[in-house]
PDB file of C-alpha atoms in Angstrom:
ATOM      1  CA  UNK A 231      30.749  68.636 -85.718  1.00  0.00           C
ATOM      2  CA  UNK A 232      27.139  68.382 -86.572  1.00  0.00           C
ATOM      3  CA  UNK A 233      24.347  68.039 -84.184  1.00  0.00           C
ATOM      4  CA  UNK A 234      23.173  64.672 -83.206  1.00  0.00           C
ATOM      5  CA  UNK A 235      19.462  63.715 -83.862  1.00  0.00           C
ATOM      6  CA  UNK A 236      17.292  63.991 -80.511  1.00  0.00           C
ATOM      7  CA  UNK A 237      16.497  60.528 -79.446  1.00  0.00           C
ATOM      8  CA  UNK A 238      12.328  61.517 -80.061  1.00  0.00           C
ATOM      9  CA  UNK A 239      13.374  61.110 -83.594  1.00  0.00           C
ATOM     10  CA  UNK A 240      14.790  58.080 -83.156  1.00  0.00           C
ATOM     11  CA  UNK A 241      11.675  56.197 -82.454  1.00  0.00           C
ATOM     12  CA  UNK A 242      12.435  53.037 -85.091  1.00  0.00           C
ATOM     13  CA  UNK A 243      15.697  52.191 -83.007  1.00  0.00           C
ATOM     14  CA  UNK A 244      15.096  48.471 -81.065  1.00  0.00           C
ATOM     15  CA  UNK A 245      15.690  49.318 -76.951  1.00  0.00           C
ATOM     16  CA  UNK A 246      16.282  45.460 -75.954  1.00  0.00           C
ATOM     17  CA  UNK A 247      15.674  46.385 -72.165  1.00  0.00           C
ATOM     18  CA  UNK A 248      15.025  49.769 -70.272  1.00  0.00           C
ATOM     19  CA  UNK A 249      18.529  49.647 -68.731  1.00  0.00           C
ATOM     20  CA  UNK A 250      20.420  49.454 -72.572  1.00  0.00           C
ATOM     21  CA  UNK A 251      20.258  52.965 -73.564  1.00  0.00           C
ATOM     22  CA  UNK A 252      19.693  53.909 -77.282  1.00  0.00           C
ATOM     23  CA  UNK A 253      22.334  54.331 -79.627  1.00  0.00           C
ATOM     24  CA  UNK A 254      21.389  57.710 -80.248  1.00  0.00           C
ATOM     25  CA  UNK A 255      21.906  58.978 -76.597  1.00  0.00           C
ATOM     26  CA  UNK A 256      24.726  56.203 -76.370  1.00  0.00           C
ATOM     27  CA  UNK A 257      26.532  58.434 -78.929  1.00  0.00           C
ATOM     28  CA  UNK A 258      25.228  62.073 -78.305  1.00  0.00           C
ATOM     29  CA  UNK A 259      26.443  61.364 -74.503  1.00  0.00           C
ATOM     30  CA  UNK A 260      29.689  60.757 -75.248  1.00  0.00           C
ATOM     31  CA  UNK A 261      30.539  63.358 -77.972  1.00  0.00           C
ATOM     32  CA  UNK A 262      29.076  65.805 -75.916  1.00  0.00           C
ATOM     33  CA  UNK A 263      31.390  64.606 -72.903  1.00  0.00           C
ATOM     34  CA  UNK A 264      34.480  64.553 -75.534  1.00  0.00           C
ATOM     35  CA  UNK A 265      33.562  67.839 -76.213  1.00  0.00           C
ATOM     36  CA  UNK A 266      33.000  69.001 -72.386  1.00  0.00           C
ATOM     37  CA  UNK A 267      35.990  68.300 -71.137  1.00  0.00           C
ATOM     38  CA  UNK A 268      38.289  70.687 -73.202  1.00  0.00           C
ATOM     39  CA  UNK A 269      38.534  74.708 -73.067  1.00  0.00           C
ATOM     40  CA  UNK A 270      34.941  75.288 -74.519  1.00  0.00           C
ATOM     41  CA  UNK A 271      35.276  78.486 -77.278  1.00  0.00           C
ATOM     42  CA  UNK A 272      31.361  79.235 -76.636  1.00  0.00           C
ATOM     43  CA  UNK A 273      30.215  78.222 -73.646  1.00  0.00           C
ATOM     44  CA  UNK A 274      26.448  79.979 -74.590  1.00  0.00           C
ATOM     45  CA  UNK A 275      26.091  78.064 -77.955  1.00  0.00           C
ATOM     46  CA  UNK A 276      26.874  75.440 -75.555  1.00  0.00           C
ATOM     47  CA  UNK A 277      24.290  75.873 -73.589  1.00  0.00           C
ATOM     48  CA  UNK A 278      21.651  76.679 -76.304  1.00  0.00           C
ATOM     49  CA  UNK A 279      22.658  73.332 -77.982  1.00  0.00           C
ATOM     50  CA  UNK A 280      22.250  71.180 -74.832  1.00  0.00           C
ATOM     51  CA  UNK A 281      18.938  72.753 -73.966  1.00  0.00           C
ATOM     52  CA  UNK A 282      17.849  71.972 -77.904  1.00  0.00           C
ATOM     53  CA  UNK A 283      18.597  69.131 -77.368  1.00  0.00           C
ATOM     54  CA  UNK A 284      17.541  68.428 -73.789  1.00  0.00           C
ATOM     55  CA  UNK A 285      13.692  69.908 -75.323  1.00  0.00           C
ATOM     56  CA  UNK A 286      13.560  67.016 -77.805  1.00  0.00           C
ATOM     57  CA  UNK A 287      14.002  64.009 -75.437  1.00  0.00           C
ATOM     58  CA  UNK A 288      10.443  62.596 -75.188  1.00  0.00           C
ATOM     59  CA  UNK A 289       9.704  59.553 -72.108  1.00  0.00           C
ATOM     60  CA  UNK A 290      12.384  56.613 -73.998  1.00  0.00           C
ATOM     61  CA  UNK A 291      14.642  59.753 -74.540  1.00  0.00           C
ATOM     62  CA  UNK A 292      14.264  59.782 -70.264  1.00  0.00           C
ATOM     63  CA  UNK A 293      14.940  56.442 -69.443  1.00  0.00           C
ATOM     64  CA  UNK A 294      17.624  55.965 -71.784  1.00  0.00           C
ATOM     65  CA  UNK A 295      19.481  59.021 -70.046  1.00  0.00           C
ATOM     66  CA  UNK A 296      18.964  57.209 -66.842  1.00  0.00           C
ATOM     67  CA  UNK A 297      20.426  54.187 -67.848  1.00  0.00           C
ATOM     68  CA  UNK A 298      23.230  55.621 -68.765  1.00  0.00           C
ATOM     69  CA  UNK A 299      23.314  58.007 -65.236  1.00  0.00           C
ATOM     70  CA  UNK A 300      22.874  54.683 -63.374  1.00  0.00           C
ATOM     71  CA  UNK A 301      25.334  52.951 -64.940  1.00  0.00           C
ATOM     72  CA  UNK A 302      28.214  52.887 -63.028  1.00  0.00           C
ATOM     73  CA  UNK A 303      30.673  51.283 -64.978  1.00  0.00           C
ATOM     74  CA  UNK A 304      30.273  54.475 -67.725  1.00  0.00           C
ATOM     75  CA  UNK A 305      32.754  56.746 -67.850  1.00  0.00           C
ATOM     76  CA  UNK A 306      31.842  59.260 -65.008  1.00  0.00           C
ATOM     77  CA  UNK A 307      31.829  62.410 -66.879  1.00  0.00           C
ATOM     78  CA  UNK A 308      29.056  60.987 -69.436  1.00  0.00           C
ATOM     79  CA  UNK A 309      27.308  59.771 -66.667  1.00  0.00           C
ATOM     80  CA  UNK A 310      27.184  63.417 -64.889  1.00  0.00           C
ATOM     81  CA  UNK A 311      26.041  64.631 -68.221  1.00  0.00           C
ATOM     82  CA  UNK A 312      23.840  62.451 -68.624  1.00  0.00           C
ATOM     83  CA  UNK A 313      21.863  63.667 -65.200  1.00  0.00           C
ATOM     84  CA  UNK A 314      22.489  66.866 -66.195  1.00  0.00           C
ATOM     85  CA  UNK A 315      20.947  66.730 -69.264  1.00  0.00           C
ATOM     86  CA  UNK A 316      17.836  64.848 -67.442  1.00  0.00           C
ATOM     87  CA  UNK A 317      17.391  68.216 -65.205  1.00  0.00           C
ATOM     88  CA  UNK A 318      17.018  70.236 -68.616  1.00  0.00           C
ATOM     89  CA  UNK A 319      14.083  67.792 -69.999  1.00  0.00           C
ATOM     90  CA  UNK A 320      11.214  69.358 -69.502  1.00  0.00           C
ATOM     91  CA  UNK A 321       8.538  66.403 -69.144  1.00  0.00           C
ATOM     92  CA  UNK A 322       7.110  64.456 -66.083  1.00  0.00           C
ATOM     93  CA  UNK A 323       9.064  61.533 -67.571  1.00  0.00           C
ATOM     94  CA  UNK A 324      12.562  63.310 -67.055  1.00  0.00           C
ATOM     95  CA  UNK A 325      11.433  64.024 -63.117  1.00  0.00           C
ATOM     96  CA  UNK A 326      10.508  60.034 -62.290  1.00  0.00           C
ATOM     97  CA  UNK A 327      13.630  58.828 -63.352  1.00  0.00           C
ATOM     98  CA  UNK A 328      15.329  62.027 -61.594  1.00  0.00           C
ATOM     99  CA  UNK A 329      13.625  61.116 -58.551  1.00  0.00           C
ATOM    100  CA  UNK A 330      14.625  57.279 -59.351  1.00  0.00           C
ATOM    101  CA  UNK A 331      18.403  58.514 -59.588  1.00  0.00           C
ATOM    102  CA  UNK A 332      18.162  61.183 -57.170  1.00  0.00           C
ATOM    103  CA  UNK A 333      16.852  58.466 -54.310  1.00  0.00           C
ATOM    104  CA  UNK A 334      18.868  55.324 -55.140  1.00  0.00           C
ATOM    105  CA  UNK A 335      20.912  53.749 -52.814  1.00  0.00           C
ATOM    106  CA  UNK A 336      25.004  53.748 -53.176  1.00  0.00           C
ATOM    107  CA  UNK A 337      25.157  49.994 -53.093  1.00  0.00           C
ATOM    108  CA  UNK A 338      27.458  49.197 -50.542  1.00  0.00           C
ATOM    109  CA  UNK A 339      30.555  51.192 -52.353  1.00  0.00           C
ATOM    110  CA  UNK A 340      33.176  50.328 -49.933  1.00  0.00           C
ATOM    111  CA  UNK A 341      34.221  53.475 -47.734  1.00  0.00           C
ATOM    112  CA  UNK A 342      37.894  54.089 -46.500  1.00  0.00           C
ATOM    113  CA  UNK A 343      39.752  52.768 -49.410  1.00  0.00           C
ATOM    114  CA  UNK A 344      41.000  55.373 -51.858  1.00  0.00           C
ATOM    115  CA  UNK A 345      39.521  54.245 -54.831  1.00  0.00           C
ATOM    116  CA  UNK A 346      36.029  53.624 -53.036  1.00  0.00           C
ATOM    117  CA  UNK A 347      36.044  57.000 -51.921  1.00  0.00           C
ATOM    118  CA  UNK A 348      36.664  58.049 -55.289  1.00  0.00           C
ATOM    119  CA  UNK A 349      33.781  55.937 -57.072  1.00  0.00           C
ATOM    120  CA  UNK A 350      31.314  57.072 -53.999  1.00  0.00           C
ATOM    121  CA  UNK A 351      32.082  60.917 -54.736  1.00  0.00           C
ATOM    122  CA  UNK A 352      31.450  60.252 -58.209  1.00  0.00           C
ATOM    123  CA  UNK A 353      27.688  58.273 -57.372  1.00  0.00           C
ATOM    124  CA  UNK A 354      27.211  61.589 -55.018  1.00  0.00           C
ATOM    125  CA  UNK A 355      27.942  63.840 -58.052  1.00  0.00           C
ATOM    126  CA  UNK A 356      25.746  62.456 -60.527  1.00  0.00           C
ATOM    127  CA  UNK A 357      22.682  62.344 -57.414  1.00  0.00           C
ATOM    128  CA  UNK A 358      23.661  65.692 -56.716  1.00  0.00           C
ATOM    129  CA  UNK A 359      23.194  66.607 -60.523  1.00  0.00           C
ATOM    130  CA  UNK A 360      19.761  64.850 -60.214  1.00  0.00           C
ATOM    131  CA  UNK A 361      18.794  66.654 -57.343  1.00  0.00           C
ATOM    132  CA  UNK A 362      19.736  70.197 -59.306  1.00  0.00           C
ATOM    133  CA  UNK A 363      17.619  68.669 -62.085  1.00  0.00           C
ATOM    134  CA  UNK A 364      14.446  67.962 -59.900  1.00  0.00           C
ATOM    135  CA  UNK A 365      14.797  71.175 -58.265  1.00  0.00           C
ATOM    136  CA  UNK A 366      13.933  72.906 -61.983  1.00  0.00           C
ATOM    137  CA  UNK A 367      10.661  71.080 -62.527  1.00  0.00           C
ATOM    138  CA  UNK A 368       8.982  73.654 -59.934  1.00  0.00           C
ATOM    139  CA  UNK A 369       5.429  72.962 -61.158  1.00  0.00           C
ATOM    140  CA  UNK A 370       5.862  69.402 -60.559  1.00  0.00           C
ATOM    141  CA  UNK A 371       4.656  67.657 -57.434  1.00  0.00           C
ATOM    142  CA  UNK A 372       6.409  64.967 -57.663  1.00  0.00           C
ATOM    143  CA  UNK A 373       9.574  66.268 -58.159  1.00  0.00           C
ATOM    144  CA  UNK A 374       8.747  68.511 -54.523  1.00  0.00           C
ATOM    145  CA  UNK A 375       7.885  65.196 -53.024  1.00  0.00           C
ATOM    146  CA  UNK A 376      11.053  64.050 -54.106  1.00  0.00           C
ATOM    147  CA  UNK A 377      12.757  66.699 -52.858  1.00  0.00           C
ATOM    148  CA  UNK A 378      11.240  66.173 -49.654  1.00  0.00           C
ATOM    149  CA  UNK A 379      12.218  62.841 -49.504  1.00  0.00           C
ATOM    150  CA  UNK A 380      15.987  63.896 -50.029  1.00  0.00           C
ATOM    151  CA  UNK A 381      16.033  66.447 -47.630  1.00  0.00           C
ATOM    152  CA  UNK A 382      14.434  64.207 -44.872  1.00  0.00           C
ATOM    153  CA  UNK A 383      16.308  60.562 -45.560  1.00  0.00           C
ATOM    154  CA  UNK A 384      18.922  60.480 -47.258  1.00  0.00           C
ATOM    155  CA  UNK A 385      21.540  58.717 -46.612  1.00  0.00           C
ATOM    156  CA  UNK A 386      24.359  61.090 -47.528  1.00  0.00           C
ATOM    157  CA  UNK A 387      24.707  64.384 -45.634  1.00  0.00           C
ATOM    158  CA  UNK A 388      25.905  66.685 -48.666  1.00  0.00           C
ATOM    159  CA  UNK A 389      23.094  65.386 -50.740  1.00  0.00           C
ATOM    160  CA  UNK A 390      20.504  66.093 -47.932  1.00  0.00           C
ATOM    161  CA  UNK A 391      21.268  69.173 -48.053  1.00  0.00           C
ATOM    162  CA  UNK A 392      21.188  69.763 -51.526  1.00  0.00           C
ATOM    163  CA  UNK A 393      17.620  68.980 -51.200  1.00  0.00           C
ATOM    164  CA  UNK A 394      16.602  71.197 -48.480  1.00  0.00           C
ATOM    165  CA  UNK A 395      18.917  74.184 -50.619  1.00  0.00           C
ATOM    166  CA  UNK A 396      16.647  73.695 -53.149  1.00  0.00           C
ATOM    167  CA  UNK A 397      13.231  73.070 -51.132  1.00  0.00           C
ATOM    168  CA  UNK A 398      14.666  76.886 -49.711  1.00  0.00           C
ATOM    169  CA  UNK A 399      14.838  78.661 -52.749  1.00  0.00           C
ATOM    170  CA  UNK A 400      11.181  77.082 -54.122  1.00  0.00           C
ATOM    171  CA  UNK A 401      10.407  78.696 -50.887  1.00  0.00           C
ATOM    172  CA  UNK A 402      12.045  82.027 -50.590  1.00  0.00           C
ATOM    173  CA  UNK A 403      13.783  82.871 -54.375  1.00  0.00           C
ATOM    174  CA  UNK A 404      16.948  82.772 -52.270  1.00  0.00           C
ATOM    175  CA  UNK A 405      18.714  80.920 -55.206  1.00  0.00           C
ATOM    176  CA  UNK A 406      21.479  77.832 -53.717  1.00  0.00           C
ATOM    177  CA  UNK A 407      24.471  79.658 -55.181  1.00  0.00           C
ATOM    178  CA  UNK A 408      23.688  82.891 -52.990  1.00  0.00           C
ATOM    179  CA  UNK A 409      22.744  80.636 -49.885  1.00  0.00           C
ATOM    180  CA  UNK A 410      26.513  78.475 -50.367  1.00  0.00           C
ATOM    181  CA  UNK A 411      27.559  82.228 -50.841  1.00  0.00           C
ATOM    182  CA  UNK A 412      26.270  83.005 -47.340  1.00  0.00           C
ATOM    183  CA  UNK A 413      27.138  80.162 -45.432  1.00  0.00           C
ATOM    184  CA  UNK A 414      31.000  80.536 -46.377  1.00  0.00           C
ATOM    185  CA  UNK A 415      30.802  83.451 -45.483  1.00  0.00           C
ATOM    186  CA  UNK A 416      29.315  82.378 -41.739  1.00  0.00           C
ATOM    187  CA  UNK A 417      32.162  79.587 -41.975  1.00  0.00           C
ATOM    188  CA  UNK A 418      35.229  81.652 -42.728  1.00  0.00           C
ATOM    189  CA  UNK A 419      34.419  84.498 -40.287  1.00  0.00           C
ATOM    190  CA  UNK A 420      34.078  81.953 -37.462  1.00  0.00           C
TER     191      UNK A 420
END
């Protein structure tokens, strides 16, 4: 499959509101979700392509992939992507609309019903995702403020957390995979 032209170089494309997403990222996003969710040969060419890619996406590039993240009638693995992809973006642009994703509200998704508990782990996943993503801008302020925010008032516990996992390892190095590591550990010996 060839690679998909960054959104930077599709600067000539019309973008009728900030919430309609390019075509560009409209179509990279879902190839690359296509191509996701089967047995991936090379995971590291993977990788190396997403990050290309991710290193192109200039401030539209950044909204667009929040539209999409925020969209919650998109198919949710495209939407996770989406946020992941946002995390990779190295810009200031990529952390205010992580921080706008990372802090926004679940809208009333009903609770207690099977399928609302299904479409509220799904908005959790793609926040998580955003917090992961502002936890890699470490130079940024506002991404620590947003962090901070998280950790302090969120209003899901799991994503709290998150937040203060990653405010941690800023702090100590102690990466989030080794601190889950550690507090399994505490859980299963108990």
């Amino acid at each position: 499959m060839p690679p998909v032209t960054p959104p930077a170089a599709k600067s000539a494309e019309s973008h009728p509101s900030p919430d309609n997403p390019s075509p560009a990222v409209t179509k990279f996003i879902t190839q690359e979700a296509r191509r996701l969710s089967g047995i991936d040969p090379d995971p590291e060419a993977t990788r190396r392509r997403l990050n290309a890619w991710a290193r192109e996406v200039d401030a539209r590039g950044s909204q667009d992939l929040g539209a999409v993240v925020l969209d919650e009638d998109r198919d949710q693995d495209e939407r996770f992507l989406a946020a992941f992809l946002l995390g990779l973006v190295p810009d200031d642009h990529a952390v205010e609309v992580l921080r706008k994703v990372a802090l926004e509200p679940f809208h009333g998704r009903p609770m207690g019903e099977k399928h609302g508990d299904r479409l509220r782990a799904i908005e959790v996943q793609v926040r998580a995702a955003a917090i992961e993503g502002l936890a890699r801008h470490r130079q940024s302020v506002e991404a620590r403020t947003a962090l901070e925010t998280a950790a302090k008032a969120h209003e899901d516990q799991f994503l709290s957390d998150r937040a203060q996992r990653a405010l941690h390892e800023w702090r100590t190095g102690e990466r989030v995979e080794e601190q889950d590591r550690k507090a399994l550990g505490k859980a299963l010996t108990r």
